[in-house]
Short mmCIF file of C-alpha atoms and ligand atoms in Angstrom, two decimals:
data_model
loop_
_atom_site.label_atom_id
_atom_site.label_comp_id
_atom_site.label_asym_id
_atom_site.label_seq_id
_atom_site.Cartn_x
_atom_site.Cartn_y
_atom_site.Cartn_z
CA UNK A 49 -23.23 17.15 -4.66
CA UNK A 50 -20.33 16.24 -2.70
CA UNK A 51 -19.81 12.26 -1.75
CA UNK A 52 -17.00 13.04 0.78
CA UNK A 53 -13.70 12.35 0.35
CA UNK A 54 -12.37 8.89 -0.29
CA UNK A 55 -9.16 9.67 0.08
CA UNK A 56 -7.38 12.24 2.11
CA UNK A 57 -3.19 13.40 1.92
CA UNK A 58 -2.22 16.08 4.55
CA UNK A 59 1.71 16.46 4.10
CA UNK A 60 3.29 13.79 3.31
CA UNK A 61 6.96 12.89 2.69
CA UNK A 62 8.89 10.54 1.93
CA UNK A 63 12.69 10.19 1.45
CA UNK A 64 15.32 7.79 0.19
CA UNK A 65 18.76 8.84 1.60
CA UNK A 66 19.24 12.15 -0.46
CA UNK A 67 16.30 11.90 -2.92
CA UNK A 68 13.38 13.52 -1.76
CA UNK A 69 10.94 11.57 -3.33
CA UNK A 70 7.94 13.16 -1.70
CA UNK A 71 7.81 16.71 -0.37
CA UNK A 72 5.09 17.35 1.68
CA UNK A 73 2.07 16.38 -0.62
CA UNK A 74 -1.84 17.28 0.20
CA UNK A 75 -4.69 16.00 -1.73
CA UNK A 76 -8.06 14.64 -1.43
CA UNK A 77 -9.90 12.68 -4.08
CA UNK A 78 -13.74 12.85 -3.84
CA UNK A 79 -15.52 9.28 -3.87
CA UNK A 80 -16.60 7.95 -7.19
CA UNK A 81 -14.06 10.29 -9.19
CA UNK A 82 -11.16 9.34 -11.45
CA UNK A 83 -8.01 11.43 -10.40
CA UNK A 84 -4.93 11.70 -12.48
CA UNK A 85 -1.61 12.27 -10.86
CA UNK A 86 0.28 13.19 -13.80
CA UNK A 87 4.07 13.45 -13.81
CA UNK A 88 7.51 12.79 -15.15
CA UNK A 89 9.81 9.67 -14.28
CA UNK A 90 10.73 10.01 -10.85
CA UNK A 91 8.16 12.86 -9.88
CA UNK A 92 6.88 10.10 -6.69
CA UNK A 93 4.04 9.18 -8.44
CA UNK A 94 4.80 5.43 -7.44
CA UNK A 95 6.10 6.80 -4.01
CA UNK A 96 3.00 8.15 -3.35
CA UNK A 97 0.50 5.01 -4.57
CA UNK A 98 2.68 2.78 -2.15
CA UNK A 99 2.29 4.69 0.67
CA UNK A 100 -1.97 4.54 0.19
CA UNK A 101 -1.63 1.27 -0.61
CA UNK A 102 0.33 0.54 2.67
CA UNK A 103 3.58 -1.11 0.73
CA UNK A 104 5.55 1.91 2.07
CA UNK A 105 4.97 4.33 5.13
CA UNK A 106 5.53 8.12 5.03
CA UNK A 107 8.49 9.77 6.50
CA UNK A 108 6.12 12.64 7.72
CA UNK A 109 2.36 13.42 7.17
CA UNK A 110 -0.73 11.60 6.97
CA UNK A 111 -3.12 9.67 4.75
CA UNK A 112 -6.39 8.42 4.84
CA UNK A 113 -8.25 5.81 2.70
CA UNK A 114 -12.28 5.57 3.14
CA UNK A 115 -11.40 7.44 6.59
CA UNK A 116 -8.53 4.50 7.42
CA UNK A 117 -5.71 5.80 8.34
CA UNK A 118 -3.17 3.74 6.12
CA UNK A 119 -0.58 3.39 8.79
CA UNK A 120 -2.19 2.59 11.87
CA UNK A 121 -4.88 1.06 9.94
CA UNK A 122 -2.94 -0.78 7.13
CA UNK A 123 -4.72 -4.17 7.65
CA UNK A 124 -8.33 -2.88 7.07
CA UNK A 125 -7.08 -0.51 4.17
CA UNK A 126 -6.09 -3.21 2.19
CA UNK A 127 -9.74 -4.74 2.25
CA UNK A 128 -11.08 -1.65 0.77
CA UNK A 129 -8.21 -1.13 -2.18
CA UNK A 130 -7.34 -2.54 -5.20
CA UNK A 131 -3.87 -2.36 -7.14
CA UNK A 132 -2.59 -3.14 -10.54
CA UNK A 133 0.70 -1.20 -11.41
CA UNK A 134 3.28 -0.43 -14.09
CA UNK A 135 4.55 -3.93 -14.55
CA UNK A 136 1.75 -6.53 -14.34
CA UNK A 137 2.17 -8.59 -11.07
CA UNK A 138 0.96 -12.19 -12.46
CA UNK A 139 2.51 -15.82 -12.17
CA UNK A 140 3.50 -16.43 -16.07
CA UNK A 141 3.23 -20.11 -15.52
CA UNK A 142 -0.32 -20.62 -14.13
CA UNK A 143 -3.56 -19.68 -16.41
CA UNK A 144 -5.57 -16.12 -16.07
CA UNK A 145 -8.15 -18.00 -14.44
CA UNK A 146 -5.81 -19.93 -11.86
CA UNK A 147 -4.29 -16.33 -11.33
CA UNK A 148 -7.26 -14.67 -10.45
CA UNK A 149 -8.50 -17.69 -8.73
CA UNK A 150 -5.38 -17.32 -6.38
CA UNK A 151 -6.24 -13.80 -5.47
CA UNK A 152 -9.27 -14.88 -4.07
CA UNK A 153 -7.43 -17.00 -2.17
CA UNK A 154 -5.48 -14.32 -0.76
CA UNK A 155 -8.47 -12.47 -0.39
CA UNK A 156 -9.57 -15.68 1.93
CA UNK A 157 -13.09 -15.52 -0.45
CA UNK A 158 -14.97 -18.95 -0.17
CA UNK A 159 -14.55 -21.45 -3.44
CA UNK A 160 -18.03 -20.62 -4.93
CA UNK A 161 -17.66 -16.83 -4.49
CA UNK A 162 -13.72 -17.34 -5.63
CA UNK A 163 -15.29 -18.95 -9.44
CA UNK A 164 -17.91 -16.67 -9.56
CA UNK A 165 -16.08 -13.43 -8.98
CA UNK A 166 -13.74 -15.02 -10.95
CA UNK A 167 -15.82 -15.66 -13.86
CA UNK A 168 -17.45 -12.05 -13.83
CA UNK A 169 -13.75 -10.17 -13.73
CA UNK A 170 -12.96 -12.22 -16.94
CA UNK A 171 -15.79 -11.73 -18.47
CA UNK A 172 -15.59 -7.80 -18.16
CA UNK A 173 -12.08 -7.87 -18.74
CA UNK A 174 -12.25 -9.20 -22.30
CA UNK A 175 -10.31 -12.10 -21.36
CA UNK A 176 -12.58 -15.19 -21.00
CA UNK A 177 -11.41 -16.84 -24.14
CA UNK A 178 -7.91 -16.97 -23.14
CA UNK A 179 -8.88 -17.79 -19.40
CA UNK A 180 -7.50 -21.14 -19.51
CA UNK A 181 -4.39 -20.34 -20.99
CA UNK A 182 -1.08 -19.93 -19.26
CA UNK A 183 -0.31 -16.50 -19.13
CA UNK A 184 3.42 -16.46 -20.83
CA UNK A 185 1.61 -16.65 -24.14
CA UNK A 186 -0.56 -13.65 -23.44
CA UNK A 187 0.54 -10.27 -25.03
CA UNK A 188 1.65 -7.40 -23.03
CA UNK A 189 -1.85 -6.12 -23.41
CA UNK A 190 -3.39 -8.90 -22.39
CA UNK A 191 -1.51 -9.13 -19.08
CA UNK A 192 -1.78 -5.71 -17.99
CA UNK A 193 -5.39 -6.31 -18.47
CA UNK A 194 -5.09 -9.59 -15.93
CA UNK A 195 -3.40 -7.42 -13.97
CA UNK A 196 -6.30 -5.27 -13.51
CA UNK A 197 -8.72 -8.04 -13.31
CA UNK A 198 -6.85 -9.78 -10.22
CA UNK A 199 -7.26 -6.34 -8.57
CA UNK A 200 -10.84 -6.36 -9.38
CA UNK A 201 -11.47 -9.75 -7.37
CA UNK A 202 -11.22 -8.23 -4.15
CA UNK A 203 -14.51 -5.86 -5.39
CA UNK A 204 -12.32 -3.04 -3.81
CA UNK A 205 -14.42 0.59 -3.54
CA UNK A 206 -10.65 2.19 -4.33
CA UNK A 207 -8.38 1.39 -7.13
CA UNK A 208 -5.05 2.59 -7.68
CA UNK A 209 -3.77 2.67 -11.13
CA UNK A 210 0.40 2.98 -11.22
CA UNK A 211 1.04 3.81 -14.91
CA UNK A 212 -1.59 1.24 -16.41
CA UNK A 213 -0.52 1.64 -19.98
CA UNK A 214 3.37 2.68 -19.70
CA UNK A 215 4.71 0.34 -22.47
CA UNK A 216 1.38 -0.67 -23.97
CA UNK A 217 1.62 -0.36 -27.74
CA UNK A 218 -1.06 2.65 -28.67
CA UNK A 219 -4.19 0.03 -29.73
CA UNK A 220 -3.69 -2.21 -26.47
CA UNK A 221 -3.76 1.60 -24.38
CA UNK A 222 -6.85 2.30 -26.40
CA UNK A 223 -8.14 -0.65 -25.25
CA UNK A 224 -7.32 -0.48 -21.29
CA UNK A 225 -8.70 2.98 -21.19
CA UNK A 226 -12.21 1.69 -22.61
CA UNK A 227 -12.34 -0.79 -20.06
CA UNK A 228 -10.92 1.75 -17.29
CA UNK A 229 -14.04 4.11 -18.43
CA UNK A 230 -16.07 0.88 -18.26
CA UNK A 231 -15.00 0.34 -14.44
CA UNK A 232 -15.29 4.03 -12.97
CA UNK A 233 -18.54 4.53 -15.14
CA UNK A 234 -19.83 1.83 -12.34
CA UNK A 235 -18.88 4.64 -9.79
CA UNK A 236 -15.46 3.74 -8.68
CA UNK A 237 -12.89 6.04 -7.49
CA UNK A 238 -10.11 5.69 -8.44
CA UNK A 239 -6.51 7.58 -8.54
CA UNK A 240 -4.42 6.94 -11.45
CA UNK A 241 -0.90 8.01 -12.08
CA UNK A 242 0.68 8.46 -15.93
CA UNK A 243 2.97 9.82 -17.38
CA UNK A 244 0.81 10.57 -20.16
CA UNK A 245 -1.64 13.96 -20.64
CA UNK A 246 -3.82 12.32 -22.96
CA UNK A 247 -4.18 9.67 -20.49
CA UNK A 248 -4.66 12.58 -17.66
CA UNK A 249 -7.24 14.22 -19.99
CA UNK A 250 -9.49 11.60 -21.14
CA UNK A 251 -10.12 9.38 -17.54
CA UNK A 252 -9.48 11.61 -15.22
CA UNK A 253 -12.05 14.23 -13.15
CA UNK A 254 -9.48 16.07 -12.01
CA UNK A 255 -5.30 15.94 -12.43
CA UNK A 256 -2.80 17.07 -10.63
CA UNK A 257 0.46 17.72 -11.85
CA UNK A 258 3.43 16.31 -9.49
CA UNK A 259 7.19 17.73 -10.11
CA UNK A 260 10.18 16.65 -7.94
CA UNK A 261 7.94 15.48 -4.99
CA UNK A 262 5.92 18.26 -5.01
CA UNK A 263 2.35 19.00 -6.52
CA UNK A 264 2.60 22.12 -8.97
CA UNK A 265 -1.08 22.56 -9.57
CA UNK A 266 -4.45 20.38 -9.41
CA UNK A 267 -7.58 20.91 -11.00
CA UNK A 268 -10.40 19.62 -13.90
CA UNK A 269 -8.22 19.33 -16.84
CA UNK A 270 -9.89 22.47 -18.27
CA UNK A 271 -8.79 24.55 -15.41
CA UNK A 272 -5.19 23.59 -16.16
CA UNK A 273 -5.78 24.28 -19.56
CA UNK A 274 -7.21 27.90 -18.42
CA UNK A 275 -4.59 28.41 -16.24
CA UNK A 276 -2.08 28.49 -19.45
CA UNK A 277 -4.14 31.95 -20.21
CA UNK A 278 -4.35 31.67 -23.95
CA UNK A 279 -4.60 29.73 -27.09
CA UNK A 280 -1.28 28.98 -28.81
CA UNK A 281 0.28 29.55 -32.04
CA UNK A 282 2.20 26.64 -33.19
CA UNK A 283 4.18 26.92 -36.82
CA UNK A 284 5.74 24.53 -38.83
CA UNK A 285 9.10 25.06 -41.08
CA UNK A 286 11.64 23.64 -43.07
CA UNK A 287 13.95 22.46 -40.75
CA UNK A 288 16.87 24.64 -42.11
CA UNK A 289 14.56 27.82 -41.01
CA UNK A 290 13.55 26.07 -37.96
CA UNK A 291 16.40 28.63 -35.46
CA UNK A 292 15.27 31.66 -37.36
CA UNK A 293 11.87 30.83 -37.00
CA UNK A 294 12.41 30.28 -33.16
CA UNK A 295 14.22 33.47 -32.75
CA UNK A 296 11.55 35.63 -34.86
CA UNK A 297 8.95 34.36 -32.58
CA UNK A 298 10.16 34.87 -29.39
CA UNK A 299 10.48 38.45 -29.86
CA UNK A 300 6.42 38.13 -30.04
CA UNK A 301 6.37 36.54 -26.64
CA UNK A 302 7.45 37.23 -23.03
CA UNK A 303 7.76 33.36 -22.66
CA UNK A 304 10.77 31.41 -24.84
CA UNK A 305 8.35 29.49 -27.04
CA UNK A 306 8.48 25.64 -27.69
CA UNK A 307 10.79 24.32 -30.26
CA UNK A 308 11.64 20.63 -29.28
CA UNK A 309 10.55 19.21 -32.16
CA UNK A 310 12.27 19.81 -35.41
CA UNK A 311 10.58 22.63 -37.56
CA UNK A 312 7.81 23.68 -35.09
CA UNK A 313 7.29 26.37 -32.84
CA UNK A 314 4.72 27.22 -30.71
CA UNK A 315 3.97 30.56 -28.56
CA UNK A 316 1.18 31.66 -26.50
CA UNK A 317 -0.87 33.70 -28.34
CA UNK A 318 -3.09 35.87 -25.79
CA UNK A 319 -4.17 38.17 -28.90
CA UNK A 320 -5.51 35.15 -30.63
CA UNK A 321 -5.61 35.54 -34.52
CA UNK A 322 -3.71 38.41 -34.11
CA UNK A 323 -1.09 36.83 -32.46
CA UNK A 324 -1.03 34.46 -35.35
CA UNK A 325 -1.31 37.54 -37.88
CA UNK A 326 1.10 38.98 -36.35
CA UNK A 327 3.63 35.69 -36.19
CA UNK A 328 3.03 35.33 -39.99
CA UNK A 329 3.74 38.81 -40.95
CA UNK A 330 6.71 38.44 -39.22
CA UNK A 331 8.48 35.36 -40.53
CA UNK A 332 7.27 36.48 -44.25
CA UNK A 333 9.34 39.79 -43.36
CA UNK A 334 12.21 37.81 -42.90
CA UNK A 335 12.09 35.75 -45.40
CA UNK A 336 10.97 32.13 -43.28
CA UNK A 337 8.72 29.93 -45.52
CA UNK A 338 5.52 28.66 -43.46
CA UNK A 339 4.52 25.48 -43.97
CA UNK A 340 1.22 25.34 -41.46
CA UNK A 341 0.55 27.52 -38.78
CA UNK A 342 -2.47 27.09 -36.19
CA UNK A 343 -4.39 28.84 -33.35
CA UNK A 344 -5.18 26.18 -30.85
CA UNK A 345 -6.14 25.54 -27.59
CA UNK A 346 -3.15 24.80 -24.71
CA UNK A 347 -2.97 21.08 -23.90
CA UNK A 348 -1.67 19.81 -21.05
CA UNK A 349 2.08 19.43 -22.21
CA UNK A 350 1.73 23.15 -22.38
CA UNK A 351 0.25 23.46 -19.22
CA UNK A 352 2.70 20.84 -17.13
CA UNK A 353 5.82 23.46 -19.67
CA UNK A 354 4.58 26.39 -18.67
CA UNK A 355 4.34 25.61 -14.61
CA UNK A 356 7.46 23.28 -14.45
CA UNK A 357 9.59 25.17 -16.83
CA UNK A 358 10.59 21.56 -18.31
CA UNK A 359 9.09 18.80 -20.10
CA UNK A 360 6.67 16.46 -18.45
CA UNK A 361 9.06 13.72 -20.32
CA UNK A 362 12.48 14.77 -18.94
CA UNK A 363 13.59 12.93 -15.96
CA UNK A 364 12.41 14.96 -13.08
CA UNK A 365 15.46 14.22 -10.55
CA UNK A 366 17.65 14.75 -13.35
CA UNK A 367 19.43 18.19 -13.31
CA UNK A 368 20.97 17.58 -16.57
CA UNK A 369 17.63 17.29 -18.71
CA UNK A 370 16.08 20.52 -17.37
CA UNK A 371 17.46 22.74 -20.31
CA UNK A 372 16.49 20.33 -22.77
CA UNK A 373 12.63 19.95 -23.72
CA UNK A 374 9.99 22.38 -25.31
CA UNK A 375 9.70 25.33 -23.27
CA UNK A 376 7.60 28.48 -22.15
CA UNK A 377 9.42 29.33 -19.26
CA UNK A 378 8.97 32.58 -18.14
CA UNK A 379 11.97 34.09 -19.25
CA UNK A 380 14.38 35.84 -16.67
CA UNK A 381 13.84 39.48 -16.02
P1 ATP B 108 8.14 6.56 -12.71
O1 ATP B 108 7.20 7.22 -13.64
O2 ATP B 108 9.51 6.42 -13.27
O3 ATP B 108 7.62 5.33 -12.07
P2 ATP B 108 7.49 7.99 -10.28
O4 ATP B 108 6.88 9.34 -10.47
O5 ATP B 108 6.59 6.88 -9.94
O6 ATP B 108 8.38 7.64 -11.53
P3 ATP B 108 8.93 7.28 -7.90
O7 ATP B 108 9.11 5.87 -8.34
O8 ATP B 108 7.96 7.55 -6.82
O9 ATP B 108 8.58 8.20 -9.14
O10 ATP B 108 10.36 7.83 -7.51
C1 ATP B 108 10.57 9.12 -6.93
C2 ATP B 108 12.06 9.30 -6.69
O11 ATP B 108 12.49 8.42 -5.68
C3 ATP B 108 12.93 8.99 -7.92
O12 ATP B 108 14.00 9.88 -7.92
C4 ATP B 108 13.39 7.59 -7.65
O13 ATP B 108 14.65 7.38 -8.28
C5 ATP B 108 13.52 7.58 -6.15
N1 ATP B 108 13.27 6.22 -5.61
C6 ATP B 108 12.15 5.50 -5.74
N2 ATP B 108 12.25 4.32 -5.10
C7 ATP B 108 13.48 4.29 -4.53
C8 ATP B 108 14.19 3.34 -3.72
N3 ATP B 108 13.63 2.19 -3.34
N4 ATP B 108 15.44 3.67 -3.34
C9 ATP B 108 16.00 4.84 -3.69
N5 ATP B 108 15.39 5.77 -4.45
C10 ATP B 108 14.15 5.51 -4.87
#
């Protein structure tokens, strides 16, 4: 059953000078769902969290936040949200606890309610040991994590997640996602941009993929997945066979197949194991030793390749990094 929508995008855009940052974006996100906007550097993710958070206001269009609008509105949006982004906004020289006890101040909270709330953030955060030391000797984990907390104080019903774990070494991302699940488990909603599928694909209800300002697709991450139309053969050779290998390949498939990584390939295989039959036959024809091949399902790199045409890595306002990347491009007729 529906909950109505928390939050609601109807064309937005945003520009700086020549750099279209935002290109007429809709969305809504359902309350008490996770959604992942999922995108390159410089897709607008960011763009796009400041303007719900009220930090930035659209060029053109219209948002909505728990039915606020986040313009006219701004003052009573902020009551409702919370924000912790990409690089964690907290004072280095005061303690986690004095930093979260000065966002209650902020948030104008009485002194009781301030220690309390206080107390309860650190606790779920994981952080009550080191509460009472200054923050320049946390770790990069640890801050992003009082970064989160100090968004917590406010008890928003909306969080916004900028790139939580861009930076985080892989145990310390571990980490932040368990206590991510932890939070939205409680029934938050929250809207979460990354740069990362896996990240997309574990927290998030449903993703949508952002390119250049503009939204290529949105849906449950399985639906993307779907929408790639097949499983995928991916083989792996010495790296002296690795262009033959390519070129054998992509006379099995209408689409140029992946090959950014040295000695692998990949190529959608909509015959299944005979597409991967048919792959092997065809490199032991020509003499290319296999090292591993497998039949697996599309992930969401594929999926983000094969609507974009480019890596979700590249550097989406940069012309020059388009050709480089895995690919499966639809090829030109
Ligand atoms: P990242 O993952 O790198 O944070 P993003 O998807 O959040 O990227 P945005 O930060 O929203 O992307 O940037 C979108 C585009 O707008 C980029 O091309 C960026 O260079 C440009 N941009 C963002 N902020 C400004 C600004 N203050 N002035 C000029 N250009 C900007």
């Amino acid at each position: 059953m529906s909950n109505g929508s928390a939050v609601v995008v109807e064309g937005v855009a945003k520009s700086y000078g020549e750099v279209k940052a935002l290109d007429g974006v809709d969305l809504s996100i359902e309350r008490g769902t996770v959604f992942g906007l999922l995108g390159p550097n410089g897709a607008g993710k960011t763009t796009l969290v400041k303007i719900l958070t009220t930090l930035l206001q659209p060029d053109r269009g219209r948002a909505t936040v728990e039915g606020l609008d986040v313009v006219t509105q701004a003052a009573e949006v902020r009551t409702r949200i919370g924000l912790a982004g990409q690089s964690a906004a907290v004072d280095e020289f005061l303690t986690g606890r004095e930093n979260l006890q000065m966002v209650g101040t902020l948030y104008n909270l009485g002194r009781e309610d301030i220690k309390r709330r206080s107390d309860d953030v650190l606790e779920r955060i994981g952080l009550a040991d080191a509460a009472d030391r200054v923050v320049r000797t946390y770790s990069g984990g640890m801050r992003r994590r009082l970064d989160l907390a100090a968004s917590l104080v406010g008890r928003p019903s909306i969080f916004f997640l900028d790139e939580p774990t861009t930076g985080l070494d892989p145990r310390s991302r571990i980490d932040l996602w368990e206590l991510i699940e932890e939070l939205v488990s409680e029934g938050t909603t929250l809207l979460l941009t990354t740069q990362y599928l896996e990240e997309a694909d574990r927290l998030a209800n449903r993703i949508a993929l952002i390119d250049r300002g503009t939204l290529i697709t949105e849906g449950t991450a399985d639906q993307l997945k779907d929408r790639m139309g097949s499983d995928v053969v991916e083989v792996t050779v010495p790296a002296a066979s690795w262009s033959e290998a390519v070129a054998v390949l992509a006379e099995l498939s209408d689409e140029e197949p992946h090959s950014n990584e040295i000695g692998r390939v990949a190529i959608p295989a909509p015959e299944g194991a005979r597409t991967l039959l048919e792959a092997v036959r065809r490199l032991d024809d020509r003499g290319v030793e296999i090292d591993d091949v497998t039949l697996r399902k599309p992930t969401l790199d594929d999926v983000f390749l094969a609507l974009t045409g480019h890596a979700a890595e590249t550097d989406a306002q940069e012309p020059a990094a388009k050709g480089r990347g895995r690919r499966f491009a639809r090829r030109e007729s």
